[in-house]
């Protein structure tokens, strides 16, 4: 390792080296088993005789801080255990982030817990992901692309992936886009970030469904936007309730998050007409509509857009793995160049080997095959949940109608938001993870209900998980 030693005088050189290495070990900067540089290397770097360094090393060995392994090198002793280095206190007046950041919630670490009966929404079953195929594709790209991987690439994305995405969303979601309209991003979240950089100034009004997708709310809020929640009914977002000053409307028309209805055609046309009158942009988040179980697929809102008002946003977080952080947007021509520049200043481009592997995954029909397989798996889980809810929860829950996705929402038939939260708390005590609908709401009245995801819970655990959940309702 490149150990930093600084000599501040020419006296007691061996002592200075000894003290600095000893301090690095005691402060936990050099951990048990870590190698020290060879005495020859360190002597050359410090322009000293090798003997001076050896004197310091011999003293560290004699005191048990390090051990010499003949012919291999010198290592920090395994016997040394020191607490993890503490961050030093910062003297003086602390720096303050902008107020939007102080008000932000803590980032959720969804991998931190693994409840026994996991009904958390928003997560696909990664245990069924074809990891071996994906590894082979990424590995092949790393080998094939060795010559190209040294240079920064086009911020808009890998050309093959842009074309593959345009075809995929054209076929499956009737999105009107060519490869030139597709910008590859690090997930939906980055697409929203780029859109907000390009379109929003502090104080601009952003309208969102309420209840709605919290990460989107947080993102627009962090850019200084004035956030307005718009109510949702059985036809989706209530267009008549949109604030006239809204500059941007974020909406999930295929499968409203979290309630699950799809936006009716008349509402869709109404929203497009409203956006044209208001000079606003619509961000369509089409996050999980690939998993549609019954009925005719409703085409994307973007496919109805005739005036270039809609930015269509998607990702493979639900269809593949959320940790890939691969997403995209199909943007109107009027915005594309600015979005590409925003991507460039944000992170230059998304990891190229991953993009190339995804292009191949789509082109070889592997994404479509995985979606087909997972649709069957999720449908079976969803049917089982619906059977149990119908059979056992009639007095407690009214399931919201929904034809797609990876979760179901259900209203409490009687009872308040607090009671729904109490059910969630009691459920947690018996290892059942569910979410309260009110967690997704921003403005009063907060809905009293539950959200049950089926991305993670396996078929054989549903019955028992819901039996335990039933016991969490107070009769
Ligand atoms: C409404 C909604 N949009 C988008 C996403 C995916 O976001 P990303 O692509 O940033 O992982 C999710 C995931 O939970 C979601 O619920």
Coordinates of C-alpha atoms and ligand atoms in Angstrom, one line a residue:
X1 CA 0.0 0.0 0.0
X2 CA 1.1 3.6 -0.5
X3 CA 1.8 4.5 3.1
X4 CA 2.2 8.2 3.7
X5 CA 5.2 9.1 5.9
X6 CA 6.4 12.6 6.3
X7 CA 9.7 13.5 7.8
X8 CA 9.8 17.0 9.3
X9 CA 13.5 17.1 10.3
X10 CA 16.7 15.2 9.5
X11 CA 17.1 14.0 13.1
X12 CA 15.9 10.7 14.5
X13 CA 14.6 9.5 11.1
X14 CA 14.0 5.9 12.2
X15 CA 12.1 7.2 15.2
X16 CA 9.8 9.4 13.0
X17 CA 9.0 6.5 10.8
X18 CA 8.3 4.2 13.8
X19 CA 6.0 6.8 15.5
X20 CA 4.0 7.5 12.3
X21 CA 3.4 3.8 11.5
X22 CA 2.6 3.1 15.2
X23 CA 0.1 6.0 15.3
X24 CA -1.5 4.8 12.0
X25 CA -2.0 1.3 13.5
X26 CA -3.4 2.6 16.8
X27 CA -5.8 5.0 15.0
X28 CA -7.1 2.1 12.9
X29 CA -5.9 3.5 9.6
X30 CA -3.7 0.4 9.2
X31 CA -5.8 -2.7 10.0
X32 CA -4.7 -6.2 11.1
X33 CA -3.1 -8.1 8.3
X34 CA -2.4 -5.1 6.1
X35 CA 1.0 -5.1 4.5
X36 CA 3.6 -2.3 5.1
X37 CA 5.6 -1.2 2.1
X38 CA 8.9 -3.1 1.7
X39 CA 11.8 -1.4 3.6
X40 CA 13.5 -1.0 0.2
X41 CA 10.5 0.8 -1.4
X42 CA 9.9 3.1 1.6
X43 CA 13.6 3.9 1.8
X44 CA 13.6 4.8 -1.9
X45 CA 10.5 7.0 -1.6
X46 CA 11.9 8.8 1.5
X47 CA 15.4 9.1 0.0
X48 CA 16.9 7.3 3.0
X49 CA 19.1 4.4 3.5
X50 CA 17.3 1.1 3.8
X51 CA 19.0 0.5 7.1
X52 CA 17.1 3.5 8.6
X53 CA 13.7 2.0 7.6
X54 CA 14.8 -1.4 8.9
X55 CA 15.6 0.0 12.3
X56 CA 12.0 1.4 12.5
X57 CA 10.5 -1.8 11.3
X58 CA 12.5 -3.9 13.8
X59 CA 11.3 -1.8 16.6
X60 CA 7.6 -2.2 15.5
X61 CA 8.2 -6.0 15.3
X62 CA 9.8 -6.1 18.7
X63 CA 6.8 -4.3 20.2
X64 CA 4.4 -6.6 18.5
X65 CA 2.8 -4.0 16.2
X66 CA 3.9 -5.8 13.0
X67 CA 5.2 -9.2 12.1
X68 CA 7.8 -10.0 9.4
X69 CA 7.0 -13.0 7.2
X70 CA 10.2 -14.3 5.7
X71 CA 10.4 -13.7 2.0
X72 CA 6.9 -12.2 1.9
X73 CA 6.9 -8.9 3.7
X74 CA 5.9 -7.0 6.8
X75 CA 2.3 -7.0 8.0
X76 CA 0.3 -5.4 10.8
X77 CA -0.1 -8.0 13.5
X78 CA -3.4 -9.9 13.5
X79 CA -3.4 -9.6 17.3
X80 CA -3.9 -5.8 17.2
X81 CA -7.5 -4.8 17.6
X82 CA -8.3 -1.1 17.8
X83 CA -11.7 0.7 17.6
X84 CA -12.7 2.0 14.1
X85 CA -11.2 5.5 13.6
X86 CA -13.4 8.2 15.0
X87 CA -14.1 11.2 12.8
X88 CA -12.4 14.2 14.4
X89 CA -14.6 17.0 15.7
X90 CA -14.7 19.9 13.4
X91 CA -13.9 23.1 15.2
X92 CA -15.5 26.4 14.2
X93 CA -18.9 27.3 12.8
X94 CA -20.4 24.2 11.0
X95 CA -21.3 24.6 7.3
X96 CA -25.0 24.5 6.7
X97 CA -26.6 22.8 3.6
X98 CA -29.6 24.6 1.9
X99 CA -32.8 24.3 3.9
X100 CA -34.3 21.8 1.4
X101 CA -31.6 19.3 2.4
X102 CA -32.0 19.7 6.1
X103 CA -35.7 19.0 5.7
X104 CA -35.1 15.9 3.5
X105 CA -35.9 12.4 5.0
X106 CA -33.0 10.0 5.6
X107 CA -32.3 7.7 2.6
X108 CA -34.0 4.3 2.9
X109 CA -31.7 1.3 3.0
X110 CA -34.1 -1.4 1.7
X111 CA -31.5 -4.1 2.0
X112 CA -31.0 -3.5 5.7
X113 CA -33.8 -5.8 6.9
X114 CA -35.2 -9.1 5.6
X115 CA -38.5 -9.7 7.3
X116 CA -39.8 -13.2 7.4
X117 CA -43.0 -12.2 5.5
X118 CA -42.0 -9.5 3.2
X119 CA -44.8 -7.6 1.6
X120 CA -42.8 -4.4 1.0
X121 CA -43.8 -2.7 -2.3
X122 CA -41.5 -1.6 -5.1
X123 CA -39.1 -4.5 -5.2
X124 CA -38.9 -7.3 -7.8
X125 CA -37.8 -10.8 -7.0
X126 CA -34.1 -10.7 -7.8
X127 CA -33.7 -14.4 -6.7
X128 CA -35.3 -15.3 -10.1
X129 CA -33.0 -13.0 -12.1
X130 CA -30.9 -14.9 -14.7
X131 CA -27.6 -13.9 -13.1
X132 CA -25.5 -16.4 -15.0
X133 CA -26.6 -15.0 -18.4
X134 CA -26.2 -11.4 -17.2
X135 CA -22.7 -12.2 -15.9
X136 CA -21.8 -13.7 -19.2
X137 CA -23.1 -10.7 -21.1
X138 CA -21.3 -8.2 -18.9
X139 CA -18.1 -10.2 -19.0
X140 CA -18.2 -10.5 -22.8
X141 CA -18.7 -6.7 -23.0
X142 CA -15.7 -6.1 -20.8
X143 CA -13.6 -8.3 -23.0
X144 CA -15.0 -7.1 -26.3
X145 CA -15.0 -3.4 -25.5
X146 CA -11.5 -3.2 -24.0
X147 CA -10.4 -0.8 -26.8
X148 CA -13.4 1.4 -26.3
X149 CA -13.6 1.4 -22.5
X150 CA -10.7 3.8 -22.1
X151 CA -12.5 6.9 -23.4
X152 CA -15.5 8.7 -22.1
X153 CA -18.6 8.0 -24.2
X154 CA -21.7 9.8 -25.5
X155 CA -23.7 11.2 -22.5
X156 CA -26.9 10.2 -24.4
X157 CA -26.0 6.5 -24.0
X158 CA -24.7 3.5 -25.8
X159 CA -26.1 3.7 -29.4
X160 CA -27.1 0.0 -29.4
X161 CA -29.0 0.4 -26.1
X162 CA -30.7 3.6 -27.2
X163 CA -32.0 1.7 -30.3
X164 CA -33.0 -1.4 -28.3
X165 CA -34.9 0.8 -25.8
X166 CA -36.7 2.7 -28.6
X167 CA -37.8 -0.6 -30.1
X168 CA -38.8 -2.2 -26.7
X169 CA -40.9 0.7 -25.6
X170 CA -42.3 1.2 -29.1
X171 CA -43.5 -2.4 -29.2
X172 CA -44.6 -2.9 -25.6
X173 CA -45.8 0.7 -24.7
X174 CA -46.5 2.3 -28.1
X175 CA -44.0 5.0 -27.2
X176 CA -43.2 7.2 -30.2
X177 CA -39.4 7.4 -30.2
X178 CA -36.4 6.6 -32.2
X179 CA -33.0 5.9 -30.8
X180 CA -32.2 9.6 -31.2
X181 CA -34.9 10.5 -28.6
X182 CA -33.7 8.1 -25.9
X183 CA -31.4 9.3 -23.2
X184 CA -29.9 6.5 -20.9
X185 CA -29.9 7.4 -17.2
X186 CA -29.0 5.9 -13.9
X187 CA -32.6 4.8 -13.2
X188 CA -35.8 6.8 -13.1
X189 CA -34.5 8.9 -10.3
X190 CA -31.7 10.4 -12.4
X191 CA -34.1 11.0 -15.3
X192 CA -36.2 13.1 -12.9
X193 CA -33.1 14.9 -11.7
X194 CA -32.0 15.8 -15.3
X195 CA -35.5 17.0 -16.2
X196 CA -35.6 19.2 -13.1
X197 CA -32.2 20.6 -13.9
X198 CA -33.3 21.5 -17.4
X199 CA -36.7 22.9 -16.7
X200 CA -37.1 24.1 -13.1
X201 CA -36.0 27.2 -11.4
X202 CA -36.4 27.6 -7.6
X203 CA -40.0 28.5 -6.7
X204 CA -41.5 26.8 -9.8
X205 CA -44.6 24.9 -9.1
X206 CA -44.5 21.1 -9.5
X207 CA -47.7 19.1 -9.3
X208 CA -47.8 15.5 -8.3
X209 CA -50.4 12.8 -7.5
X210 CA -51.2 12.7 -3.8
X211 CA -50.7 10.0 -2.6
X212 CA -47.7 9.5 -4.8
X213 CA -44.1 8.4 -5.3
X214 CA -42.0 9.9 -2.5
X215 CA -38.6 9.8 -4.1
X216 CA -40.0 12.0 -7.0
X217 CA -41.5 14.4 -4.5
X218 CA -38.2 14.6 -2.6
X219 CA -36.2 15.2 -5.8
X220 CA -38.3 18.0 -7.2
X221 CA -38.5 19.6 -3.7
X222 CA -34.7 19.5 -3.4
X223 CA -34.4 21.6 -6.5
X224 CA -36.3 24.3 -4.7
X225 CA -39.7 23.6 -6.5
X226 CA -42.9 24.5 -4.8
X227 CA -44.7 21.2 -4.5
X228 CA -48.4 20.8 -4.8
X229 CA -50.2 17.5 -4.2
X230 CA -53.1 16.7 -6.6
X231 CA -55.9 14.4 -5.5
X232 CA -56.5 11.0 -7.2
X233 CA -59.8 9.3 -7.8
X234 CA -60.8 6.1 -9.6
X235 CA -59.8 7.7 -13.0
X236 CA -56.4 8.7 -11.8
X237 CA -55.1 12.2 -11.2
X238 CA -57.9 14.8 -11.0
X239 CA -56.9 17.1 -13.8
X240 CA -59.4 19.8 -12.8
X241 CA -57.5 20.1 -9.5
X242 CA -54.2 21.0 -11.1
X243 CA -52.7 24.3 -10.1
X244 CA -52.8 26.6 -13.1
X245 CA -49.2 27.8 -12.4
X246 CA -47.7 24.3 -12.5
X247 CA -44.6 24.2 -14.7
X248 CA -44.2 20.4 -14.4
X249 CA -46.7 17.6 -13.7
X250 CA -45.4 14.2 -12.6
X251 CA -47.8 11.4 -13.1
X252 CA -47.9 7.6 -13.2
X253 CA -50.9 7.0 -15.5
X254 CA -50.5 3.3 -16.3
X255 CA -50.5 2.2 -12.7
X256 CA -50.9 5.0 -10.3
X257 CA -48.4 4.8 -7.5
X258 CA -49.4 3.6 -4.9
X259 CA -53.2 3.2 -5.5
X260 CA -52.9 1.2 -8.7
X261 CA -55.6 2.5 -11.0
X262 CA -54.8 3.5 -14.6
X263 CA -55.7 6.9 -15.8
X264 CA -58.9 6.9 -17.9
X265 CA -58.6 8.0 -21.6
X266 CA -60.6 11.1 -21.0
X267 CA -58.4 12.2 -18.1
X268 CA -55.3 11.5 -20.3
X269 CA -56.6 13.7 -23.1
X270 CA -57.7 16.3 -20.5
X271 CA -54.2 16.4 -19.0
X272 CA -52.5 16.8 -22.4
X273 CA -54.9 19.6 -23.3
X274 CA -54.3 21.3 -19.9
X275 CA -50.5 21.0 -20.3
X276 CA -50.7 22.7 -23.7
X277 CA -52.8 25.6 -22.3
X278 CA -50.6 26.0 -19.3
X279 CA -47.3 25.6 -21.2
X280 CA -46.3 22.9 -18.8
X281 CA -44.4 19.6 -19.2
X282 CA -45.8 16.2 -18.2
X283 CA -43.4 13.6 -16.8
X284 CA -44.9 10.2 -17.3
X285 CA -43.4 7.6 -15.0
X286 CA -44.1 4.2 -16.5
X287 CA -42.4 2.2 -13.8
X288 CA -44.0 -1.2 -13.7
X289 CA -46.6 -1.5 -16.5
X290 CA -44.8 -4.4 -18.1
X291 CA -46.5 -6.5 -15.4
X292 CA -50.1 -6.2 -16.6
X293 CA -52.3 -9.2 -15.7
X294 CA -55.7 -8.7 -17.3
X295 CA -57.4 -6.4 -19.8
X296 CA -56.1 -4.7 -22.8
X297 CA -52.8 -2.9 -22.1
X298 CA -53.4 0.8 -22.0
X299 CA -50.9 2.6 -24.2
X300 CA -48.6 5.2 -22.8
X301 CA -49.7 8.8 -22.3
X302 CA -46.7 9.8 -24.5
X303 CA -48.3 7.9 -27.4
X304 CA -51.3 10.4 -27.3
X305 CA -49.0 13.4 -27.2
X306 CA -49.2 15.4 -30.4
X307 CA -47.4 18.6 -29.2
X308 CA -44.2 17.4 -27.5
X309 CA -45.3 18.0 -23.9
X310 CA -44.5 14.5 -22.4
X311 CA -41.2 13.2 -21.2
X312 CA -41.6 9.4 -20.9
X313 CA -39.5 7.8 -18.1
X314 CA -38.8 4.2 -17.5
X315 CA -36.2 1.9 -16.0
X316 CA -35.3 -1.8 -15.5
X317 CA -35.5 -1.6 -11.8
X318 CA -38.7 -3.6 -11.7
X319 CA -38.1 -5.8 -14.8
X320 CA -34.5 -6.7 -13.9
X321 CA -32.7 -5.4 -10.8
X322 CA -33.0 -2.1 -9.0
X323 CA -29.3 -2.1 -8.2
X324 CA -28.3 -1.9 -11.9
X325 CA -29.4 1.7 -11.8
X326 CA -30.3 1.7 -15.4
X327 CA -33.1 3.8 -16.8
X328 CA -34.0 6.1 -19.6
X329 CA -36.2 8.8 -20.8
X330 CA -37.8 9.4 -24.2
X331 CA -37.8 13.2 -24.5
X332 CA -39.4 15.6 -27.0
X333 CA -36.9 17.0 -29.5
X334 CA -37.2 20.5 -27.9
X335 CA -35.6 19.2 -24.7
X336 CA -33.3 16.5 -25.8
X337 CA -30.1 18.5 -26.3
X338 CA -30.4 20.2 -22.9
X339 CA -31.1 16.9 -21.2
X340 CA -28.0 15.4 -22.9
X341 CA -25.9 18.3 -21.6
X342 CA -27.5 17.9 -18.1
X343 CA -26.5 14.2 -18.2
X344 CA -23.0 15.2 -19.2
X345 CA -22.5 17.6 -16.3
X346 CA -24.2 15.2 -13.8
X347 CA -22.1 12.1 -14.4
X348 CA -20.9 12.2 -18.0
X349 CA -22.6 8.9 -18.9
X350 CA -24.0 5.7 -17.3
X351 CA -21.5 2.8 -17.0
X352 CA -20.8 1.7 -20.6
X353 CA -20.3 -2.1 -20.1
X354 CA -23.6 -2.3 -18.3
X355 CA -25.4 -0.4 -21.1
X356 CA -23.9 -2.6 -23.8
X357 CA -24.8 -5.8 -21.9
X358 CA -28.4 -4.5 -21.5
X359 CA -28.6 -3.7 -25.2
X360 CA -27.7 -7.4 -25.9
X361 CA -30.1 -8.6 -23.2
X362 CA -32.9 -6.7 -24.9
X363 CA -31.9 -7.5 -28.5
X364 CA -31.6 -11.3 -27.8
X365 CA -35.2 -11.3 -26.4
X366 CA -33.9 -12.1 -22.9
X367 CA -35.6 -9.1 -21.3
X368 CA -38.9 -10.0 -22.9
X369 CA -38.5 -13.6 -21.8
X370 CA -37.7 -12.7 -18.2
X371 CA -40.7 -10.3 -18.1
X372 CA -42.9 -13.1 -19.4
X373 CA -41.6 -15.5 -16.7
X374 CA -41.9 -13.0 -13.9
X375 CA -45.4 -12.0 -15.0
X376 CA -46.5 -15.6 -14.3
X377 CA -44.7 -15.7 -10.9
X378 CA -46.2 -12.4 -9.8
X379 CA -49.7 -13.2 -11.1
X380 CA -49.8 -16.4 -9.0
X381 CA -48.7 -14.4 -5.9
X382 CA -51.2 -11.7 -6.5
X383 CA -54.0 -14.2 -7.0
X384 CA -53.1 -15.9 -3.8
X385 CA -53.1 -12.5 -1.9
X386 CA -56.5 -11.6 -3.4
X387 CA -58.0 -15.0 -2.4
X388 CA -56.8 -14.5 1.2
X389 CA -58.0 -10.9 1.3
X390 CA -61.4 -11.8 -0.1
X391 CA -61.8 -14.8 2.2
X392 CA -60.4 -13.4 5.5
X393 CA -60.3 -9.6 5.4
X394 CA -63.8 -8.7 4.3
X395 CA -64.6 -6.8 7.5
X396 CA -61.4 -4.9 7.5
X397 CA -60.2 -4.1 4.0
X398 CA -61.5 -2.9 0.6
X399 CA -58.9 -3.8 -2.1
X400 CA -58.4 -1.0 -4.6
X401 CA -58.9 -2.1 -8.2
X402 CA -55.6 -2.5 -10.1
X403 CA -54.6 -4.5 -13.1
X404 CA -50.9 -4.3 -13.1
X405 CA -47.7 -3.9 -11.1
X406 CA -46.0 -5.5 -8.1
X407 CA -48.3 -4.3 -5.3
X408 CA -51.9 -3.9 -4.2
X409 CA -53.4 -1.1 -2.2
X410 CA -56.3 -1.7 0.2
X411 CA -58.4 0.8 2.2
X412 CA -59.4 0.3 5.8
X413 CA -63.2 -0.2 5.7
X414 CA -63.5 1.6 9.0
X415 CA -60.8 3.3 11.0
X416 CA -58.3 6.1 10.7
X417 CA -54.8 6.6 9.4
X418 CA -53.5 6.0 13.0
X419 CA -55.2 2.6 13.1
X420 CA -53.6 1.6 9.8
X421 CA -50.2 2.7 11.2
X422 CA -50.9 0.6 14.4
X423 CA -51.6 -2.5 12.2
X424 CA -48.3 -1.9 10.4
X425 CA -46.5 -1.6 13.8
X426 CA -48.1 -4.8 15.2
X427 CA -47.4 -6.6 11.9
X428 CA -43.7 -5.7 12.2
X429 CA -43.6 -7.3 15.6
X430 CA -44.6 -10.7 14.0
X431 CA -42.1 -10.2 11.2
X432 CA -44.7 -9.2 8.6
X433 CA -43.6 -6.1 6.6
X434 CA -46.3 -4.1 5.0
X435 CA -46.6 -0.3 4.4
X436 CA -49.3 2.2 5.4
X437 CA -50.9 4.1 2.5
X438 CA -50.5 7.3 4.4
X439 CA -46.7 7.0 4.1
X440 CA -47.2 8.0 0.5
X441 CA -49.5 11.0 1.2
X442 CA -48.3 14.6 1.6
X443 CA -51.5 16.6 2.3
X444 CA -54.5 16.0 4.6
X445 CA -56.7 14.0 4.6
X446 CA -54.2 11.2 4.7
X447 CA -55.6 7.9 3.4
X448 CA -56.2 5.0 5.8
X449 CA -55.1 1.8 4.2
X450 CA -52.3 -0.6 3.5
X451 CA -50.0 -1.4 0.6
X452 CA -49.0 -5.0 0.0
X453 CA -46.2 -5.8 -2.3
X454 CA -45.7 -9.2 -3.9
X455 CA -42.3 -8.8 -5.5
X456 CA -40.5 -10.4 -2.6
X457 CA -42.9 -12.7 -0.8
X458 CA -42.9 -16.2 -2.1
X459 CA -46.1 -18.1 -2.9
X460 CA -45.7 -20.5 0.0
X461 CA -45.4 -17.8 2.6
X462 CA -48.4 -15.7 1.6
X463 CA -51.1 -17.6 3.5
X464 CA -49.2 -17.6 6.7
X465 CA -48.1 -14.0 6.4
X466 CA -51.6 -12.9 5.9
X467 CA -52.9 -15.0 8.7
X468 CA -50.4 -13.2 11.0
X469 CA -51.5 -9.9 9.5
X470 CA -55.1 -10.7 10.3
X471 CA -54.2 -11.0 13.9
X472 CA -52.9 -7.5 13.9
X473 CA -56.4 -6.0 13.3
X474 CA -58.2 -5.1 16.6
X475 CA -61.7 -6.6 16.5
Ligands
LIG1 C1 -43.3 5.0 -9.0 C2 -42.0 4.5 -9.2 N1 -41.2 5.0 -10.2 C3 -40.0 4.6 -10.4 C4 -39.4 3.6 -9.7 C5 -38.1 3.1 -10.0 O1 -37.1 4.0 -9.8 P1 -35.6 3.8 -10.2 O2 -35.6 3.5 -11.7 O3 -34.9 5.1 -9.9 O4 -35.1 2.6 -9.5 C6 -40.1 3.0 -8.6 C7 -39.5 2.0 -7.8 O5 -40.0 1.7 -6.7 C8 -41.4 3.5 -8.4 O6 -42.2 2.9 -7.4

